Amino acid sequence: MGRVVFHIDFDYFYAQCEEVRKPELKTKPVCVCVFSDRGADSGAIATANYTARKYGVKSGIPISFAKKRLEQRNDAVFLPVDFEYYSKMTEKAMEIMKENADIFEYVGRDEAYLDVTKRVEENYEKASHLAQQIKNRIRAKIKLSCSIGVSSNKLISKIASDYQKPDGLTIIEPNKIEQFLKPLNIRVIPGIGKKTEQRFKEMNLETIEDLKKIDVFTLNKEFGRKNGTYMYNAIRGINDDPVKEKEESIQYSKITTLKKDSKDHEFLLENLQGLCKQVHDVIMKNNKMFKSIGIHFVQSDLTNKSKSKILRNSTNNLEELEKNAEQLLLDALDNQTMTIRRLGVKVAELTEIKGQRDITNYF
Ligand code: DGT
Ligand code: CA
Ligand code: CA
């Protein structure tokens, strides 16, 4: 049976989230920065909006480079990352996507796969309509734009969602896959990185069409059987990975900025209890059990520390959460010299409490 799979990826995610809460940023180059603790402009760019990208700013480059590249734009804006806010946007985005899927797979903070085979009855016209509806719903509810790739498998949909960014919708019907892939650079294949690209370049192979000249035996010899076969199939658009619900990648967390920076155990434990209670409320509301518990804190110099543990059995018990979180915090505070500014608790490896499955509840 043919499948219909969407890959949805939000455009310039962190920077777009910033534009949502400050619409006046939209006309300016916006860079979201991870400032390091060495002060001034040390640190890297997490992402930038498309206006800033025109000047060569992209994820991973030093903030100082970005400032240089944007020298002639005195309206350029450099903002610090606000993970808590982006996570909230992620939650909302995932909720909307989940409502529109038969099977939903969370991939990362701004992307997901949706298997919609049943609801569109394997029909690409209906799929196109649904994809447009999802884009409209996301736009209406959270004011974000995303790009969607639609095809019969995860691999092609992933490549397609990146094909016309931002605000793209690229639909590749099964009989168009070959034609679509042919002219693309081999780098579009997930797993083919800089190194592999270089190796093929030395053999004068740059596009997927070029790479098709290599037989599977040669690829296996060069890259090992697993990777060789994957590549051989991928450039032919063959990929059978199912879209899988992945509860374990979802986690519930609460983080708070403390009233004062402190390393006083009593003060910290008191705050921790409050956080445990909040996380536990969400767990109960969503009929979940958890198997992994973690604590996390940000020190006064903005560096992070975290600790987590896996329980023997899944639970939804508040006392067990509190007891373990306390132990983790005390372990982490051993020899603590710096004061703590923000404190967080998370639970992960979630399972549904049996018999009460409610798939519309994401968070
Ligand atoms: P896009 O999808 O090309 O329009 O742009 P983004 O920014 O959404 O890129 P994507 O999907 O690769 O990454 C999603 C978010 O993850 C992005 O908004 C910020 C974060 N991120 C990506 N690359 C980096 C990085 O190199 N460092 C840090 N700190 N964060 C990153
Ligand atoms: Ca993205
Ligand atoms: Ca992404």
Coordinates of C-alpha atoms and ligand atoms in Angstrom, one line a residue:
M1 CA 0.0 0.0 0.0
G2 CA 1.2 3.5 -0.8
R3 CA 1.8 5.8 2.1
V4 CA 1.4 9.6 2.3
V5 CA 4.0 11.1 4.7
F6 CA 4.4 14.8 5.6
H7 CA 7.7 16.3 7.0
I8 CA 7.0 19.6 8.6
D9 CA 9.8 21.9 9.6
F10 CA 9.4 25.5 10.9
D11 CA 11.2 28.3 9.2
Y12 CA 14.1 30.1 11.1
F13 CA 12.5 28.8 14.2
Y14 CA 14.0 30.7 17.2
A15 CA 14.2 33.9 15.2
Q16 CA 10.6 33.5 14.0
C17 CA 9.5 32.9 17.6
E18 CA 11.1 36.2 18.4
E19 CA 9.3 38.0 15.6
V20 CA 6.0 36.6 16.9
R21 CA 6.3 38.4 20.2
K22 CA 7.9 41.5 18.6
P23 CA 6.4 42.0 15.2
E24 CA 8.5 45.1 14.6
L25 CA 11.5 42.8 14.2
K26 CA 10.1 41.4 11.0
T27 CA 11.7 44.0 8.7
K28 CA 15.1 43.8 10.4
P29 CA 17.9 41.3 10.3
V30 CA 17.4 39.2 13.4
C31 CA 20.1 36.9 15.0
V32 CA 19.4 34.7 17.9
C33 CA 22.7 34.3 19.9
V34 CA 24.0 31.8 22.4
F35 CA 26.3 34.1 24.3
S36 CA 29.0 32.3 26.1
D37 CA 30.2 33.2 29.6
R38 CA 33.3 35.0 28.3
G39 CA 31.4 38.2 27.9
A40 CA 31.1 40.7 25.1
D41 CA 30.4 39.0 21.7
S42 CA 31.8 35.6 22.4
G43 CA 29.4 32.8 21.5
A44 CA 27.6 31.5 18.4
I45 CA 24.6 32.2 16.3
A46 CA 21.7 29.7 17.0
T47 CA 19.8 30.9 14.0
A48 CA 18.9 34.0 12.0
N49 CA 15.9 35.2 10.0
Y50 CA 16.0 35.2 6.2
T51 CA 16.9 38.9 6.1
A52 CA 20.1 38.3 8.1
R53 CA 20.8 35.2 6.0
K54 CA 21.1 37.4 2.9
Y55 CA 24.2 38.8 4.5
G56 CA 25.7 35.3 5.1
V57 CA 24.7 34.9 8.7
K58 CA 23.8 31.3 9.6
S59 CA 23.6 28.8 12.5
G60 CA 26.9 28.0 14.2
I61 CA 29.0 31.0 13.1
P62 CA 30.6 33.2 15.8
I63 CA 28.5 36.2 16.9
S64 CA 31.4 38.5 16.0
F65 CA 31.4 37.2 12.4
A66 CA 27.7 37.9 12.2
K67 CA 28.1 41.4 13.5
K68 CA 30.8 42.0 10.9
R69 CA 28.6 40.7 8.1
L70 CA 25.8 42.9 9.2
E71 CA 28.0 45.9 9.6
Q72 CA 26.1 48.0 7.1
R73 CA 22.7 47.2 8.7
N74 CA 22.4 49.4 11.8
D75 CA 18.9 48.0 12.3
A76 CA 20.3 44.5 12.9
V77 CA 19.1 42.9 16.1
F78 CA 21.1 40.4 18.3
L79 CA 19.0 38.6 20.9
P80 CA 19.9 36.0 23.5
V81 CA 18.3 32.6 23.3
D82 CA 15.1 32.1 25.4
F83 CA 14.7 28.3 25.4
E84 CA 11.8 28.3 27.8
Y85 CA 9.8 30.5 25.4
Y86 CA 10.8 28.4 22.3
S87 CA 9.7 25.2 24.1
K88 CA 6.3 26.6 24.7
M89 CA 6.0 27.4 21.0
T90 CA 7.2 23.9 20.2
E91 CA 4.5 22.4 22.4
K92 CA 1.8 24.5 20.7
A93 CA 3.1 23.7 17.2
M94 CA 3.3 19.9 18.0
E95 CA -0.3 20.0 19.3
I96 CA -1.6 21.4 16.1
M97 CA 0.4 18.9 13.9
K98 CA -0.6 16.0 16.1
E99 CA -4.3 16.8 15.6
N100 CA -3.8 16.5 11.9
A101 CA -2.0 13.1 11.7
D102 CA -3.0 9.4 11.7
I103 CA 0.5 8.7 13.2
F104 CA 2.6 11.5 14.6
E105 CA 6.4 11.4 15.1
Y106 CA 8.1 14.2 17.0
V107 CA 11.6 14.7 15.6
G108 CA 13.0 17.7 17.3
R109 CA 12.1 21.2 18.6
D110 CA 10.8 22.4 15.2
E111 CA 10.0 19.4 13.1
A112 CA 7.9 16.3 12.9
Y113 CA 6.7 13.5 10.5
L114 CA 3.0 12.9 10.0
D115 CA 1.6 9.8 8.4
V116 CA -1.7 10.9 6.9
T117 CA -2.3 8.0 4.5
K118 CA -5.7 7.1 6.0
R119 CA -7.2 10.5 6.3
V120 CA -6.3 11.5 2.7
E121 CA -7.1 8.0 1.4
E122 CA -3.8 7.8 -0.4
N123 CA -4.9 10.7 -2.6
Y124 CA -2.3 13.4 -3.3
E125 CA -4.8 16.1 -4.1
K126 CA -6.4 15.6 -0.7
A127 CA -2.9 15.5 0.8
S128 CA -2.1 18.9 -0.8
H129 CA -5.3 20.3 0.5
L130 CA -4.5 19.0 4.0
A131 CA -1.0 20.3 4.0
Q132 CA -2.3 23.8 3.0
Q133 CA -4.9 23.6 5.8
I134 CA -2.2 22.7 8.4
K135 CA -0.1 25.6 7.3
N136 CA -3.2 27.9 7.6
R137 CA -4.1 26.5 11.0
I138 CA -0.5 27.0 12.3
R139 CA -0.5 30.5 10.9
A140 CA -3.8 31.4 12.5
K141 CA -3.1 29.8 15.9
I142 CA 0.5 30.6 16.6
K143 CA 1.5 33.0 13.7
L144 CA 4.4 30.8 12.5
S145 CA 5.3 29.8 9.0
C146 CA 6.6 26.3 8.3
S147 CA 7.6 24.3 5.2
I148 CA 6.0 21.0 4.3
G149 CA 7.3 18.2 2.2
V150 CA 4.8 15.6 1.0
S151 CA 5.7 12.2 -0.5
S152 CA 5.4 8.5 0.0
N153 CA 8.2 8.2 2.5
K154 CA 10.1 10.0 5.2
L155 CA 13.3 10.5 3.3
I156 CA 11.8 12.2 0.3
S157 CA 9.4 14.3 2.4
K158 CA 12.4 15.5 4.5
I159 CA 14.3 16.6 1.4
A160 CA 11.1 18.1 -0.1
S161 CA 10.4 20.2 3.0
D162 CA 13.8 21.8 2.7
Y163 CA 13.4 22.4 -1.1
Q164 CA 11.4 25.6 -1.0
K165 CA 12.0 27.4 2.2
P166 CA 10.6 29.5 3.8
D167 CA 6.8 28.9 3.8
G168 CA 7.2 26.1 1.2
L169 CA 5.0 23.3 0.2
T170 CA 6.6 20.7 -2.0
I171 CA 4.6 17.7 -3.2
I172 CA 6.4 14.8 -4.8
E173 CA 4.1 12.1 -6.1
P174 CA 5.6 8.6 -6.3
N175 CA 6.1 8.7 -10.0
K176 CA 8.0 12.0 -9.8
I177 CA 10.6 11.0 -7.2
E178 CA 13.3 10.0 -9.7
Q179 CA 13.0 13.2 -11.7
F180 CA 12.9 15.3 -8.5
L181 CA 16.1 13.7 -7.1
K182 CA 18.2 13.6 -10.2
P183 CA 19.6 17.2 -10.3
L184 CA 20.0 17.6 -6.6
N185 CA 23.4 17.7 -4.9
I186 CA 24.2 14.5 -3.0
R187 CA 24.4 16.5 0.2
V188 CA 20.6 16.7 0.4
I189 CA 20.6 13.0 1.4
P190 CA 20.5 12.8 5.2
G191 CA 23.7 11.1 6.3
I192 CA 25.8 12.4 3.5
G193 CA 28.0 15.0 5.2
K194 CA 30.9 17.1 4.2
K195 CA 33.4 14.3 4.3
T196 CA 31.4 11.9 2.1
E197 CA 30.6 14.7 -0.3
Q198 CA 34.4 15.4 -0.6
R199 CA 35.1 11.8 -1.3
F200 CA 32.6 11.7 -4.2
K201 CA 33.8 15.0 -5.5
E202 CA 37.2 13.6 -6.0
M203 CA 35.5 10.9 -8.2
N204 CA 33.8 13.8 -10.0
L205 CA 30.4 12.8 -8.6
E206 CA 28.2 15.7 -7.4
T207 CA 24.6 15.2 -8.2
I208 CA 22.3 12.3 -7.3
E209 CA 22.2 11.4 -11.0
D210 CA 26.1 11.1 -11.0
L211 CA 26.0 8.9 -8.0
K212 CA 23.6 6.5 -9.5
K213 CA 26.4 5.3 -11.7
I214 CA 28.0 3.6 -8.7
D215 CA 26.8 0.0 -8.1
V216 CA 25.8 -1.2 -4.7
F217 CA 28.9 -3.5 -4.4
T218 CA 31.3 -0.5 -4.8
L219 CA 29.3 1.5 -2.3
N220 CA 29.2 -1.3 0.2
K221 CA 33.0 -1.7 -0.2
E222 CA 33.6 2.0 0.4
F223 CA 31.2 2.6 3.2
G224 CA 30.3 -0.7 4.7
R225 CA 27.2 -2.7 3.9
K226 CA 24.8 -0.8 6.1
N227 CA 25.7 2.7 4.9
G228 CA 26.4 1.6 1.4
T229 CA 23.0 0.0 1.0
Y230 CA 21.3 2.9 2.7
M231 CA 22.9 5.3 0.2
Y232 CA 22.2 3.1 -2.8
N233 CA 18.5 3.0 -1.9
A234 CA 18.3 6.7 -0.7
I235 CA 19.4 8.1 -4.0
R236 CA 16.7 6.0 -5.7
G237 CA 14.1 7.4 -3.3
I238 CA 13.7 4.1 -1.6
N239 CA 13.0 4.3 2.2
D240 CA 10.7 2.1 4.2
D241 CA 11.1 3.7 7.7
P242 CA 7.7 3.8 9.3
V243 CA 6.4 7.0 11.0
K244 CA 6.5 6.1 14.6
E245 CA 4.8 7.7 17.7
K246 CA 7.7 8.4 19.9
E247 CA 6.6 9.2 23.4
E248 CA 10.1 8.8 24.7
S249 CA 11.3 11.8 22.9
I250 CA 8.6 13.9 24.6
Q251 CA 9.3 15.2 28.0
Y252 CA 7.6 17.3 30.5
S253 CA 9.7 20.0 32.2
K254 CA 9.3 23.1 34.3
I255 CA 12.0 25.6 34.9
T256 CA 12.0 28.7 37.0
T257 CA 14.2 31.7 37.7
L258 CA 14.8 31.8 41.4
K259 CA 13.8 34.8 43.5
K260 CA 17.5 35.2 44.3
D261 CA 20.7 33.5 43.2
S262 CA 21.5 31.0 45.9
K263 CA 23.3 27.8 46.8
D264 CA 21.4 27.3 50.0
H265 CA 20.1 23.7 50.1
E266 CA 16.9 24.5 52.0
F267 CA 16.0 27.3 49.7
L268 CA 16.7 25.2 46.6
L269 CA 14.9 22.1 47.8
E270 CA 11.8 24.3 48.6
N271 CA 11.8 25.5 45.0
L272 CA 12.4 22.0 43.7
Q273 CA 9.3 20.8 45.5
G274 CA 7.2 23.4 43.8
L275 CA 8.6 22.4 40.4
C276 CA 8.0 18.7 41.1
K277 CA 4.4 19.5 42.0
Q278 CA 3.9 21.4 38.7
V279 CA 5.4 18.7 36.6
H280 CA 3.4 16.1 38.4
D281 CA 0.1 18.1 37.7
V282 CA 0.9 17.9 34.0
I283 CA 1.6 14.2 34.2
M284 CA -1.7 13.5 35.9
K285 CA -3.6 15.7 33.5
N286 CA -2.2 13.7 30.6
N287 CA -2.6 10.2 32.1
K288 CA 1.1 9.5 31.9
M289 CA 3.7 7.5 33.8
F290 CA 7.4 8.4 33.7
K291 CA 10.6 6.4 34.0
S292 CA 13.2 9.0 33.8
I293 CA 13.7 12.0 36.2
G294 CA 16.1 14.8 35.7
I295 CA 17.1 18.1 37.3
H296 CA 18.8 21.0 35.7
F297 CA 20.2 24.3 36.8
V298 CA 21.7 27.4 35.4
Q299 CA 24.5 28.9 37.5
S300 CA 25.1 32.6 38.1
D301 CA 27.7 32.6 35.2
L302 CA 25.0 31.1 32.9
T303 CA 26.7 27.7 32.6
N304 CA 24.4 24.7 33.0
K305 CA 24.5 21.6 35.2
S306 CA 22.1 18.6 34.9
K307 CA 21.6 15.2 36.3
S308 CA 19.1 12.5 35.6
K309 CA 18.3 8.9 36.4
I310 CA 16.2 6.1 35.1
L311 CA 13.9 4.4 37.6
R312 CA 13.5 0.7 37.8
N313 CA 9.7 0.9 37.0
S314 CA 7.5 3.6 35.5
T315 CA 5.5 5.6 38.0
N316 CA 3.3 8.6 38.4
N317 CA 3.9 9.0 42.1
L318 CA 4.6 12.5 43.4
E319 CA 6.6 11.4 46.4
E320 CA 8.9 9.3 44.2
L321 CA 9.4 12.2 41.9
E322 CA 10.3 14.5 44.8
K323 CA 12.6 12.0 46.5
N324 CA 14.6 11.3 43.4
A325 CA 14.7 14.9 42.3
E326 CA 16.0 15.9 45.7
Q327 CA 18.7 13.2 45.6
L328 CA 19.8 14.3 42.2
L329 CA 19.9 18.0 43.2
L330 CA 22.0 17.2 46.4
D331 CA 24.4 15.1 44.3
A332 CA 24.7 17.9 41.8
L333 CA 25.3 20.4 44.6
D334 CA 28.2 18.5 46.0
N335 CA 31.1 20.9 46.2
Q336 CA 29.0 23.6 44.6
T337 CA 30.8 26.9 44.6
M338 CA 28.7 29.1 42.4
T339 CA 25.2 30.3 43.2
I340 CA 22.3 29.1 41.2
R341 CA 20.0 31.3 39.1
R342 CA 17.5 29.0 37.5
L343 CA 16.3 25.6 38.5
G344 CA 14.4 23.0 36.5
V345 CA 12.8 19.5 36.8
K346 CA 11.9 17.2 34.0
V347 CA 10.4 13.7 33.5
A348 CA 10.8 11.6 30.4
E349 CA 10.4 8.1 29.0
L350 CA 6.7 8.5 29.2
T351 CA 4.1 5.9 28.9
E352 CA 0.3 6.2 28.7
I353 CA -1.7 4.9 31.7
K354 CA -3.4 1.9 30.2
G355 CA -7.1 2.1 29.2
Q356 CA -7.2 5.9 29.2
R357 CA -5.5 6.6 26.0
D358 CA -6.4 10.1 24.8
I359 CA -4.3 10.9 21.8
T360 CA -5.5 14.4 21.4
N361 CA -3.8 15.4 24.5
Y362 CA -0.2 16.3 23.7
F363 CA 0.7 18.5 26.7
Ligands
DGT1 P1 15.3 26.8 8.6 O1 14.6 25.6 9.0 O2 16.4 26.6 7.6 O3 14.4 27.9 8.1 O4 16.0 27.5 9.9 P2 16.0 27.0 11.4 O5 16.6 28.0 12.2 O6 14.6 26.6 11.8 O7 17.0 25.7 11.3 P3 16.8 24.2 11.9 O8 15.5 23.7 11.5 O9 18.0 23.5 11.4 O10 17.0 24.4 13.4 C1 15.9 24.7 14.3 C2 16.3 25.5 15.5 O11 17.4 24.8 16.2 C3 16.9 26.8 15.1 O12 16.0 27.9 15.0 C4 17.9 27.1 16.2 C5 18.4 25.7 16.6 N1 19.7 25.5 16.0 C6 20.0 25.0 14.8 N2 21.3 25.0 14.5 C7 21.9 25.4 15.6 C8 23.3 25.6 16.0 O13 24.2 25.3 15.3 N3 23.5 26.0 17.3 C9 22.4 26.3 18.2 N4 22.7 26.7 19.4 N5 21.2 26.1 17.9 C10 20.9 25.7 16.6
CA2 CA 13.6 24.8 10.9
CA3 CA 14.6 21.5 12.1

